[in-house]
XYZ file of C-alpha atoms in Angstrom:
749
model
C 35.257 -25.539 8.360
C 36.485 -26.943 5.114
C 34.738 -30.287 5.457
C 32.222 -29.050 6.970
C 31.635 -27.127 4.296
C 32.377 -29.655 1.871
C 29.271 -31.383 4.023
C 26.766 -29.113 4.078
C 27.348 -27.777 -0.131
C 26.647 -32.377 -0.227
C 23.664 -31.656 1.559
C 22.728 -28.620 -0.921
C 23.212 -30.703 -3.512
C 20.991 -33.515 -2.315
C 17.973 -31.395 -1.435
C 18.015 -29.280 -4.939
C 18.135 -32.627 -7.047
C 14.550 -33.499 -5.163
C 13.295 -29.514 -5.696
C 14.702 -30.481 -9.412
C 12.532 -33.852 -9.845
C 9.506 -32.113 -8.050
C 9.744 -28.960 -10.408
C 9.898 -31.562 -13.305
C 6.641 -33.390 -12.052
C 4.615 -30.268 -11.235
C 5.768 -28.686 -14.471
C 4.182 -32.020 -16.339
C 1.409 -31.120 -14.256
C 0.862 -27.372 -15.459
C 1.166 -28.580 -18.659
C -1.512 -30.628 -18.607
C -3.700 -28.458 -16.923
C -3.276 -26.024 -19.262
C -4.172 -28.349 -22.199
C -7.365 -29.544 -20.051
C -8.208 -25.661 -19.676
C -7.623 -24.763 -23.229
C -10.090 -27.792 -24.051
C -12.473 -26.898 -22.074
C -12.763 -23.117 -22.847
C -12.947 -24.405 -26.435
C -16.215 -26.826 -25.767
C -17.702 -23.546 -23.438
C -16.837 -21.494 -26.497
C -19.225 -23.865 -28.763
C -21.894 -24.432 -26.587
C -22.487 -20.344 -26.027
C -23.183 -20.457 -29.669
C -26.432 -22.512 -29.708
C -29.423 -21.567 -30.791
C -31.437 -20.182 -27.938
C -34.765 -19.346 -29.740
C -36.551 -22.180 -28.579
C -37.511 -22.125 -24.879
C -36.374 -25.952 -24.221
C -33.226 -25.465 -25.574
C -32.585 -22.331 -24.144
C -33.090 -23.982 -20.196
C -30.642 -27.053 -21.533
C -28.309 -24.780 -23.385
C -28.031 -22.331 -20.174
C -27.378 -25.545 -17.838
C -24.593 -26.564 -19.805
C -23.265 -23.083 -19.739
C -23.007 -23.056 -16.223
C -21.527 -26.319 -15.948
C -18.964 -25.351 -18.269
C -18.424 -21.956 -16.624
C -17.873 -24.054 -13.693
C -14.974 -26.247 -15.065
C -13.558 -23.527 -16.934
C -13.162 -21.633 -12.904
C -11.981 -24.771 -11.511
C -9.127 -25.655 -14.228
C -8.237 -22.261 -13.743
C -7.745 -22.175 -10.073
C -5.928 -25.684 -10.398
C -3.659 -24.160 -13.342
C -2.746 -20.595 -10.683
C -1.825 -23.201 -8.132
C 0.457 -24.748 -10.540
C 1.868 -22.225 -11.390
C 2.879 -20.640 -7.821
C 4.686 -24.219 -6.905
C 6.623 -23.823 -10.535
C 8.033 -19.946 -8.823
C 8.032 -21.428 -5.786
C 10.732 -24.986 -6.646
C 12.771 -22.463 -9.193
C 13.610 -20.069 -6.403
C 14.503 -22.684 -4.136
C 16.797 -24.539 -6.707
C 18.546 -21.332 -6.780
C 19.034 -21.363 -3.163
C 16.754 -23.648 -0.914
C 17.656 -22.239 2.201
C 19.869 -19.590 4.096
C 19.895 -21.040 7.987
C 20.409 -23.843 10.187
C 19.642 -24.658 13.648
C 20.699 -27.270 15.741
C 18.060 -28.290 18.617
C 17.544 -30.839 21.687
C 14.558 -31.283 22.838
C 14.132 -32.330 26.808
C 14.508 -36.023 26.293
C 15.997 -36.473 23.486
C 19.609 -37.567 23.643
C 20.192 -36.415 19.954
C 20.008 -32.972 18.595
C 17.355 -32.473 15.306
C 19.177 -30.633 12.568
C 16.316 -27.946 10.845
C 17.027 -25.432 8.166
C 15.362 -22.360 7.493
C 13.938 -21.293 3.642
C 11.904 -18.779 2.178
C 9.354 -21.833 1.579
C 8.844 -25.253 2.954
C 10.179 -28.721 0.943
C 9.298 -32.053 1.919
C 10.510 -35.332 0.077
C 8.322 -38.207 -1.296
C 8.496 -39.698 2.062
C 6.912 -36.494 3.711
C 10.605 -35.734 5.838
C 11.125 -31.693 6.282
C 14.220 -31.057 4.109
C 13.661 -27.191 4.283
C 11.449 -25.296 6.664
C 9.371 -22.121 5.751
C 10.728 -19.144 7.240
C 7.077 -18.276 8.893
C 7.311 -21.591 11.382
C 6.558 -21.460 14.780
C 9.879 -23.315 15.136
C 11.693 -21.231 12.995
C 11.135 -18.078 15.300
C 13.698 -20.014 17.153
C 16.570 -18.649 14.524
C 15.776 -14.858 15.120
C 15.043 -14.614 18.572
C 17.174 -17.414 20.281
C 21.154 -17.457 21.416
C 23.014 -20.793 22.168
C 21.398 -22.346 25.155
C 17.389 -22.663 26.441
C 15.183 -21.066 24.259
C 11.692 -20.823 24.542
C 9.001 -21.001 21.169
C 5.396 -19.854 20.733
C 3.512 -22.983 18.650
C -0.103 -23.559 18.476
C -0.343 -25.943 21.548
C 1.617 -23.172 23.847
C 4.672 -22.294 24.767
C 7.557 -24.932 24.233
C 11.524 -25.180 25.330
C 13.919 -26.154 23.372
C 18.269 -26.251 23.468
C 19.373 -24.667 20.666
C 22.923 -26.042 19.937
C 24.035 -24.432 16.612
C 23.034 -21.529 14.421
C 24.668 -21.126 11.314
C 23.920 -18.705 8.381
C 24.182 -19.397 4.257
C 24.269 -17.254 1.601
C 23.863 -19.843 -1.413
C 23.525 -18.551 -5.070
C 23.065 -20.837 -7.748
C 23.193 -23.616 -5.434
C 26.410 -23.076 -4.683
C 27.961 -21.619 -0.752
C 28.954 -18.365 -0.624
C 29.141 -17.611 2.681
C 28.633 -19.839 6.044
C 29.598 -19.215 9.174
C 28.266 -20.147 12.958
C 26.796 -17.704 15.105
C 25.125 -16.639 18.561
C 23.217 -13.695 17.229
C 20.301 -13.255 15.572
C 22.006 -12.703 11.730
C 26.141 -12.411 11.883
C 26.961 -9.090 10.693
C 29.399 -10.465 8.586
C 26.151 -11.338 6.099
C 24.851 -7.817 7.150
C 27.913 -6.310 5.869
C 27.854 -8.552 2.665
C 23.933 -7.722 1.595
C 24.305 -3.896 2.807
C 27.199 -3.421 1.060
C 25.535 -4.742 -2.108
C 24.500 -1.820 -4.674
C 20.812 -0.454 -4.422
C 18.069 -2.132 -6.916
C 15.066 -0.880 -8.635
C 13.303 -3.319 -6.402
C 13.137 -3.516 -2.917
C 14.715 -7.265 -1.720
C 12.763 -9.949 1.009
C 14.812 -9.627 4.546
C 14.112 -13.160 5.597
C 17.737 -14.168 5.764
C 18.656 -11.441 7.747
C 15.827 -10.415 10.377
C 16.552 -8.479 13.399
C 14.920 -9.275 16.454
C 13.518 -6.036 16.728
C 11.987 -6.680 13.170
C 10.679 -9.942 14.339
C 8.604 -8.595 16.926
C 6.659 -6.399 14.684
C 7.082 -9.521 11.501
C 5.046 -11.931 14.346
C 2.371 -9.568 16.083
C -0.650 -11.267 16.381
C -2.335 -9.797 19.235
C -2.093 -6.265 18.943
C -5.582 -4.275 16.629
C -2.441 -1.208 16.732
C 0.917 -1.213 16.285
C 2.989 1.409 15.922
C 6.209 1.201 14.170
C 8.619 4.069 14.528
C 11.844 3.802 13.301
C 14.142 5.546 12.225
C 15.541 5.861 8.477
C 17.186 2.975 7.305
C 16.310 0.431 10.084
C 14.273 -1.654 7.397
C 10.214 -0.882 9.516
C 9.288 -0.904 5.476
C 10.798 -4.687 5.151
C 9.958 -5.746 8.378
C 6.401 -4.956 7.970
C 6.082 -6.325 4.135
C 7.320 -9.594 5.718
C 4.774 -9.321 8.173
C 2.624 -9.487 6.198
C 3.659 -12.692 4.235
C 3.509 -14.106 7.873
C -0.098 -13.352 8.623
C -1.264 -15.167 5.370
C 0.609 -17.861 6.663
C -0.691 -17.857 10.069
C -3.714 -17.299 9.382
C -4.254 -19.130 5.616
C -7.172 -20.796 6.610
C -9.706 -16.949 6.828
C -7.260 -14.616 5.751
C -6.428 -13.291 1.763
C -4.018 -10.974 -0.151
C -7.355 -9.083 -0.844
C -8.286 -8.804 2.754
C -5.281 -6.374 3.298
C -4.385 -2.683 2.273
C -1.198 -0.666 1.659
C -1.377 3.191 2.103
C 1.853 3.795 0.641
C 3.912 7.125 0.114
C 3.819 7.345 -3.751
C 3.269 5.239 -7.064
C 7.035 5.392 -6.892
C 7.228 3.513 -3.491
C 4.371 0.876 -4.611
C 6.508 -0.158 -7.504
C 9.753 -0.561 -5.137
C 8.242 -2.760 -2.880
C 6.217 -4.673 -5.499
C 8.506 -7.808 -5.566
C 8.794 -8.421 -2.336
C 6.082 -10.526 -1.279
C 5.871 -12.574 -4.958
C 9.844 -13.444 -3.986
C 7.950 -15.371 -0.548
C 5.645 -17.009 -2.467
C 2.358 -14.456 -1.873
C 0.216 -12.632 -3.587
C 0.823 -9.094 -3.620
C -1.768 -6.849 -1.120
C -3.881 -3.809 -2.237
C -2.037 -0.702 -2.646
C -3.421 2.790 -2.964
C -1.577 6.187 -2.055
C -3.798 8.057 0.270
C -4.565 10.383 -2.500
C -6.130 7.861 -5.176
C -8.032 7.001 -1.562
C -9.836 10.100 -1.636
C -9.821 10.291 -5.583
C -12.089 7.192 -6.051
C -14.564 8.471 -3.061
C -14.577 12.297 -5.291
C -15.844 11.163 -8.715
C -15.972 14.284 -10.650
C -13.985 16.609 -7.994
C -10.285 17.067 -8.187
C -8.655 16.512 -5.155
C -5.633 18.536 -3.660
C -2.334 16.364 -4.036
C -0.194 16.154 -0.978
C 3.094 17.335 -3.009
C 1.068 20.048 -4.425
C 0.372 20.819 -0.865
C 3.640 20.921 0.306
C 4.959 22.818 -2.118
C 2.627 25.709 -1.594
C 3.930 25.407 1.837
C 7.634 26.029 1.152
C 6.576 29.723 -0.179
C 3.290 30.171 2.267
C 4.091 32.397 5.461
C 3.957 30.735 8.851
C 0.040 31.671 9.668
C -1.055 30.096 6.291
C 0.903 26.768 7.216
C -0.909 26.613 10.625
C -4.188 27.717 9.115
C -3.951 24.774 6.526
C -2.595 22.900 9.214
C -5.548 23.210 12.137
C -8.280 20.609 11.562
C -9.673 18.775 13.853
C -13.119 18.661 12.604
C -13.529 15.047 11.280
C -15.205 14.476 14.843
C -16.509 17.622 14.601
C -18.389 16.844 11.397
C -19.812 13.350 12.886
C -21.295 14.886 15.905
C -23.067 17.140 13.106
C -24.462 14.613 10.851
C -25.839 12.988 13.917
C -27.862 15.204 15.514
C -28.495 17.441 12.532
C -32.228 18.534 12.324
C -34.205 17.093 9.280
C -35.016 20.677 8.494
C -31.648 21.449 7.495
C -30.735 18.398 5.827
C -30.199 19.388 1.731
C -32.580 16.519 -0.007
C -32.021 17.226 -3.618
C -35.198 16.870 -6.312
C -34.695 13.895 -8.734
C -35.320 15.355 -12.370
C -35.471 14.108 -15.400
C -35.600 15.841 -19.145
C -36.372 18.703 -17.333
C -38.900 17.495 -14.853
C -38.860 16.856 -11.041
C -40.024 13.026 -10.924
C -39.635 13.235 -7.292
C -39.654 16.893 -5.223
C -36.894 17.660 -2.459
C -40.324 18.172 -0.203
C -41.345 14.691 -0.788
C -37.970 12.992 -0.242
C -38.048 15.027 3.216
C -41.471 13.841 4.271
C -40.848 10.253 3.593
C -37.499 10.705 5.819
C -39.882 12.763 8.240
C -42.454 9.005 8.486
C -39.350 7.272 9.994
C -38.660 6.573 13.891
C -37.199 9.471 15.455
C -34.394 7.179 17.497
C -33.111 5.442 14.537
C -29.747 6.903 13.441
C -29.580 9.219 10.275
C -27.287 6.385 8.403
C -30.580 4.114 9.389
C -33.360 6.400 8.269
C -31.072 7.485 5.125
C -31.269 3.254 3.824
C -35.123 3.052 4.785
C -35.572 6.180 2.926
C -33.541 4.955 -0.324
C -35.768 1.624 -0.550
C -39.090 4.186 -0.164
C -37.868 6.001 -3.408
C -36.929 2.967 -5.024
C -40.539 1.545 -4.333
C -41.892 5.032 -5.045
C -40.420 5.276 -8.673
C -41.268 1.498 -9.378
C -44.850 2.559 -9.176
C -44.234 5.951 -10.699
C -43.514 4.096 -13.616
C -46.082 1.651 -13.879
C -48.395 4.344 -14.175
C -46.565 5.105 -17.522
C -46.846 1.321 -19.055
C -50.291 1.994 -21.398
C -49.016 5.532 -21.550
C -48.791 6.692 -25.801
C -45.155 7.552 -25.434
C -44.311 3.843 -24.338
C -46.274 2.128 -27.082
C -44.262 4.625 -29.492
C -40.794 3.795 -28.300
C -42.419 0.045 -28.794
C -43.644 0.386 -32.540
C -40.065 1.694 -33.106
C -38.155 -1.344 -31.374
C -35.450 -3.868 -33.666
C -36.004 -6.987 -33.634
C -32.679 -7.997 -32.417
C -34.157 -5.806 -29.165
C -37.395 -6.999 -28.810
C -35.766 -10.752 -28.906
C -32.915 -9.799 -26.627
C -35.390 -8.813 -24.140
C -38.154 -11.085 -24.084
C -35.806 -13.909 -24.181
C -36.968 -15.045 -20.545
C -40.477 -15.499 -20.977
C -42.426 -17.657 -22.833
C -43.429 -17.171 -26.330
C -47.259 -15.424 -25.418
C -47.637 -12.786 -27.492
C -49.278 -10.414 -24.761
C -46.179 -11.439 -22.205
C -43.446 -10.654 -24.732
C -45.497 -7.368 -25.059
C -45.889 -6.481 -20.999
C -41.893 -7.090 -20.522
C -41.147 -4.768 -23.460
C -43.239 -1.939 -21.968
C -41.545 -2.754 -18.428
C -38.184 -2.334 -19.941
C -38.719 0.630 -22.140
C -40.366 2.181 -18.690
C -37.265 1.269 -16.917
C -34.382 2.161 -19.011
C -36.048 5.658 -19.291
C -36.101 6.198 -15.318
C -32.604 4.466 -15.127
C -31.455 7.344 -14.134
C -33.552 8.180 -11.548
C -32.420 4.765 -10.407
C -28.908 5.234 -10.649
C -29.515 8.537 -8.880
C -31.069 6.627 -6.078
C -28.612 3.983 -5.441
C -25.623 6.510 -5.632
C -27.931 8.357 -3.120
C -27.947 11.477 -5.102
C -30.821 12.937 -3.951
C -28.845 14.241 -0.896
C -26.147 17.141 -1.639
C -23.385 16.596 0.708
C -21.080 19.165 -0.550
C -23.598 22.010 -0.107
C -24.649 20.156 3.726
C -20.425 20.236 4.648
C -20.470 23.402 3.486
C -23.338 24.587 5.770
C -21.286 22.450 8.634
C -18.218 25.216 7.771
C -20.411 28.295 7.957
C -21.033 27.312 12.103
C -17.414 26.245 12.430
C -15.488 29.326 9.860
C -17.035 30.861 7.390
C -13.604 31.852 6.135
C -12.804 28.218 5.520
C -16.701 28.132 3.874
C -15.878 30.404 1.227
C -12.797 28.854 0.796
C -14.520 25.341 0.425
C -17.220 26.995 -2.497
C -14.527 28.564 -4.502
C -13.253 25.480 -4.796
C -16.198 23.493 -5.438
C -17.264 26.026 -8.356
C -14.125 24.667 -10.286
C -14.525 20.847 -9.132
C -11.598 21.105 -7.026
C -10.900 20.277 -3.139
C -8.475 20.788 -0.642
C -6.290 17.908 0.554
C -7.936 18.970 4.400
C -11.243 19.133 3.817
C -11.467 15.339 1.785
C -11.331 13.373 5.373
C -14.206 15.578 7.294
C -16.219 15.861 4.589
C -16.535 11.876 3.584
C -17.076 11.578 7.713
C -20.032 13.874 7.597
C -21.250 11.709 3.898
C -20.976 8.513 5.281
C -22.485 9.354 8.658
C -25.479 10.781 6.652
C -25.549 7.720 4.103
C -24.519 4.968 6.038
C -21.675 4.229 3.171
C -18.199 4.355 2.306
C -17.505 1.419 4.682
C -15.440 -1.075 4.345
C -16.253 -4.615 6.603
C -13.927 -7.169 4.548
C -10.599 -5.613 4.978
C -8.773 -7.371 8.693
C -5.512 -5.477 8.174
C -4.529 -1.827 7.327
C -0.985 -0.733 6.780
C 0.344 2.946 6.542
C 3.817 3.932 5.717
C 5.129 7.411 6.100
C 1.946 8.036 9.021
C 3.997 10.697 10.156
C 2.786 12.494 6.993
C -1.347 11.518 7.906
C -3.142 14.191 9.991
C -5.300 12.364 12.826
C -7.958 13.509 10.716
C -7.208 11.307 8.009
C -6.311 8.081 10.450
C -9.581 8.787 12.243
C -11.505 8.966 8.841
C -9.344 5.704 7.585
C -10.310 3.722 11.227
C -14.080 4.744 9.896
C -14.202 3.367 6.485
C -12.359 0.059 7.386
C -13.932 -0.591 11.267
C -12.555 -4.191 11.206
C -9.483 -3.549 10.264
C -6.574 -3.941 12.386
C -3.571 -1.556 12.356
C 0.215 -1.146 11.150
C 1.431 2.128 11.222
C 5.106 2.443 11.070
C 6.887 6.211 10.075
C 10.056 8.386 11.550
C 8.304 11.357 13.230
C 11.886 13.131 12.397
C 10.919 12.544 8.713
C 7.239 14.515 9.140
C 7.341 16.613 5.864
C 3.521 17.641 6.519
C 3.096 17.795 10.405
C 5.013 18.806 13.356
C 7.646 15.990 14.853
C 6.476 14.386 18.131
C 8.011 11.621 20.310
C 6.864 7.886 19.358
C 5.296 7.638 22.911
C 2.949 11.075 21.786
C 2.306 9.885 18.806
C 1.214 6.602 20.638
C -1.013 7.931 23.754
C -2.668 10.368 20.848
C -3.724 7.429 18.494
C -4.632 5.189 21.064
C -6.848 8.128 22.826
C -8.386 9.522 19.557
C -9.096 6.549 17.082
C -9.849 4.236 20.233
C -7.873 1.237 19.915
C -8.372 -1.089 22.945
C -4.868 -3.208 22.367
C -1.815 -1.066 21.171
C 1.549 -1.476 21.122
C 4.857 0.533 19.899
C 7.610 -0.763 18.612
C 11.063 1.067 18.252
C 13.877 1.126 15.898
C 16.789 2.482 16.604
C 19.232 1.214 14.777
C 19.980 2.133 11.016
C 21.822 -0.382 8.016
C 20.802 1.689 5.210
C 23.777 3.558 5.486
C 27.287 3.285 6.518
C 28.614 4.299 9.627
C 30.118 7.512 8.945
C 26.576 9.018 7.108
C 24.735 7.469 9.892
C 26.961 9.534 12.266
C 26.483 12.382 10.513
C 23.046 12.517 9.864
C 21.779 11.911 13.725
C 23.839 15.227 14.452
C 21.171 17.082 12.224
C 18.234 15.920 14.389
C 17.534 18.731 17.291
C 16.497 16.211 19.606
C 19.395 14.574 20.200
C 17.996 11.229 19.485
C 20.497 8.378 19.166
C 20.412 6.274 15.910
C 22.747 3.046 16.264
C 25.222 3.131 13.223
C 25.648 -0.485 11.371
C 29.150 -0.938 11.834
C 29.776 -0.953 7.889
C 32.072 1.375 7.620
C 32.836 4.191 4.052
C 33.616 7.468 3.017
C 32.789 10.257 5.227
C 30.203 12.802 3.573
C 31.009 15.860 2.313
C 30.244 19.505 2.545
C 30.843 21.259 -1.275
C 30.544 24.958 -1.428
C 30.164 26.719 -4.606
C 29.651 30.512 -5.418
C 26.358 31.269 -7.223
C 28.016 32.475 -10.655
C 29.524 29.126 -11.123
C 27.072 26.341 -9.719
C 26.204 24.720 -12.366
C 29.673 23.672 -13.910
C 30.511 22.663 -10.401
C 27.524 20.362 -10.350
C 28.113 18.890 -13.161
C 31.652 17.997 -12.116
C 30.603 16.424 -9.259
C 28.075 14.081 -10.456
C 30.950 12.649 -13.028
C 33.202 11.826 -10.600
C 30.458 10.099 -8.410
C 28.034 8.940 -11.150
C 30.968 6.191 -12.237
C 31.392 4.455 -8.517
C 27.239 4.447 -7.846
C 24.520 2.623 -9.743
C 22.202 5.033 -8.739
C 22.479 8.762 -7.684
C 20.311 10.564 -6.613
C 19.957 14.816 -6.810
C 17.686 15.329 -4.392
C 16.038 18.961 -4.363
C 13.137 20.417 -2.094
C 10.396 20.962 -4.934
C 9.683 19.668 -8.557
C 10.546 23.341 -9.501
C 14.340 23.128 -8.485
C 14.223 19.698 -10.097
C 12.531 21.178 -13.440
C 15.324 23.667 -13.685
C 18.167 21.203 -12.292
C 17.018 18.955 -15.512
C 17.142 21.162 -18.067
C 20.694 22.411 -16.948
C 22.077 18.874 -16.241
C 20.308 17.649 -19.590
C 22.477 18.789 -22.617
C 25.510 17.439 -21.061
C 24.435 14.734 -18.895
C 21.713 11.323 -18.892
C 19.138 12.419 -16.624
C 15.910 11.090 -15.006
C 13.544 13.080 -13.898
C 11.201 11.740 -11.409
C 7.588 12.894 -10.924
C 4.224 12.445 -9.089
C 3.614 10.182 -11.612
C 6.395 7.924 -12.168
C 6.137 4.728 -11.017
C 9.829 2.840 -11.681
C 13.389 3.608 -10.451
C 15.543 3.835 -13.393
C 19.703 3.147 -13.293
C 21.878 6.465 -13.497
C 21.480 10.210 -12.467
C 18.374 10.872 -11.199
C 16.798 14.520 -9.785
C 13.580 13.898 -7.726
C 11.908 16.448 -5.251
C 12.152 15.283 -1.495
C 8.704 13.602 -0.843
C 9.468 11.693 -4.006
C 12.678 10.368 -2.656
C 10.456 8.642 0.981
C 10.705 5.301 1.697
C 13.585 5.386 -0.944
C 17.435 4.689 -0.931
C 19.851 5.307 -3.395
C 23.390 4.372 -4.006
C 24.922 7.857 -3.865
C 23.048 11.142 -3.443
C 23.377 15.124 -3.754
C 21.409 17.175 -1.898
C 21.118 20.047 -3.846
C 21.696 23.494 -2.611
C 22.249 23.162 1.111
C 22.098 26.930 1.948
C 21.713 28.762 4.691
C 18.761 30.267 2.879
C 17.197 26.826 1.180
C 17.851 25.329 4.890
C 16.685 27.192 7.821
C 17.294 25.604 10.799
C 13.485 25.224 11.140
C 13.796 23.093 7.910
C 15.987 20.231 9.384
C 13.363 17.512 8.772
C 13.888 17.809 5.434
C 17.540 17.889 5.426
C 17.532 14.547 7.278
C 15.223 13.225 4.960
C 17.401 14.057 1.883
C 20.366 12.650 3.386
C 19.138 9.623 5.559
C 18.198 8.248 1.324
C 21.993 7.948 1.285
C 23.747 3.884 1.221
C 27.330 4.417 0.565
C 28.230 8.434 -0.491
C 26.826 11.530 0.667
C 27.657 15.211 -0.521
C 25.832 18.071 0.293
C 26.219 20.997 -2.349
C 25.611 24.303 -0.911
C 25.350 27.359 -3.573
C 26.369 30.149 -1.166
C 26.910 29.979 2.618
C 25.678 26.179 3.968
C 23.069 25.948 6.391
C 23.810 26.696 10.053
C 22.333 23.236 10.383
C 25.625 22.295 9.228
C 27.702 24.559 10.302
C 26.848 22.784 13.881
C 27.905 19.534 13.532
C 31.634 18.655 14.215
C 33.660 18.789 11.524
C 35.369 15.619 11.847
C 31.946 13.725 11.178
C 32.039 15.150 7.619
C 35.028 16.626 4.570
C 34.738 20.394 3.566
C 35.513 21.353 -0.343
C 35.421 24.093 -1.376
C 34.734 25.101 -5.078
C 38.403 24.226 -6.290
C 38.719 20.929 -4.654
C 37.699 18.260 -6.680
C 35.856 15.346 -5.193
C 36.119 11.681 -5.442
């Protein structure tokens, strides 16, 4: 194998040499492009300052400025492409590839060696030295075992003989590890990677993609792909590689801006932000559902899902069920579609205390339209009628004295800027100035029409709720008084408003991804399907980690979504193997699940989880000692609480003796060291070591098993359950051979 390794290292050296030669050439092109852009921008700035008082000069200058703008845009685009190539080549110069397959096509006498990397690289003779991991032929590396293999190409299915599969770990141009395997990815490579410390950012997994993950990544046929994976199964990683694959596969008609990822929080968004750039792709749009709702309710404070969670920890079961029960989105849509015109809440368009267009006039305009038209079509037509009406109202004001007074008070600069596009004839200039004065005066009315403010959607929703549940309607009205809206009311209110007005729909988005989908209600998913009607949905989650909804089996989730969201082609992929945690931690946490779901632990061994019980009068001292004993062996050590209130108290207790970082809903970066955070902010993240704070029976009664499971499954290498008083019955029912028991006097190592 040593001679083989030397031969492979020689090839790596040759490839890296060619990469660096290409890098030198592209860098020179980039410098030249940067110089050209600077020159064009300077020339553009000079042309923009030319005197434009004379009409002929103005027309000529405008043409030159437009030409310069186009040149600047072209140079910026060229420079951006070259910068991307430079970044890609620098990455390849460190590690040009991670895999090799030897294949023999039917009729060929000699096998062909193909090397697989994060990006393609060809030499000056257009020979492929490295194949992109997303290329059709690269799927053999992920799906194939030695022997006859089929793979999909644009021309159809092809068959080859796979003779060898070799894996590499290359750093700084040197082979750190190399072996042949018959598996998708050999255990030794995975163990090597998974034994590393956690990082502030998630890394791409293209070198270690498993066969079941590859089926997620390369799916192009389903309009709903539901990924249900246990904690640590790599579902988020797989979906991010899926984004990169789709951008490669559909590069002629798909760009990153046509994709949206709904993430659980800002921390998670930042944590995954380096994956796509590391694969040479632009990041897709990322937004939390709270952000999405807040943008659509400008001026209102939207309740945060985390606030909902905190409130539910102290709320009675009756209140919890009342808040969770909804099903209002479809009812709101039907209500809006069948609403009689007499019941539509039109609003007068007022200006300076005067009614410019009355609500009665708006209603008449709406009523004059064909009855067979949809509410959205009628609303759009009414909008156009209102714009024409306000224009006529303005025209009747042109000769009024108040306009003449404003005209006489205009500055020379205002006159020059407002009349620049017309000839120098005084009458034409005066006419345009009067039109500008009137339009500026009525601008608030124009904006109100453009923004659909001639209908009171909040009052309309309140009327709708009165028909459904007067108590909920009263609660909604009370919140509105304080410019607030509850989490549960967001989706149905938006659906009602969109159905009436035809607004709120985005036809440009082609793919929508939702992480932690188990925390979304069917109402919220229904609204997103309405808001993004052209998008294919990829939903990923773990029903066992449901913090806000009731856990369901994966098949039940699929059935619900197919029935409610009307997807034509839906597919469920289940990931039951966990890679994040050691065998011992995974073996322990699966005992927490009441459903008996079998999680397949990855064969990476470590310490048994520990359960530490302390008395209420000495927990601070014991916790401090525990943290100090663990932080030396863990780059990131998370102390996970149930609520933010507990996290705040814990931080105050520890900060005089220890450097502690407490994470909040507004945090966007993971720090190394000791971190204190509530469970809902830990979702999707992983840490070297985890202390689950206060796992007593009081804090974690049996019905809170999903919280405990979620918290424990964040640990990669070490897990400690710290109980103030008697441990939870969830823990006591677990086989004692699965963990170590430490009392107050036992040191934790």
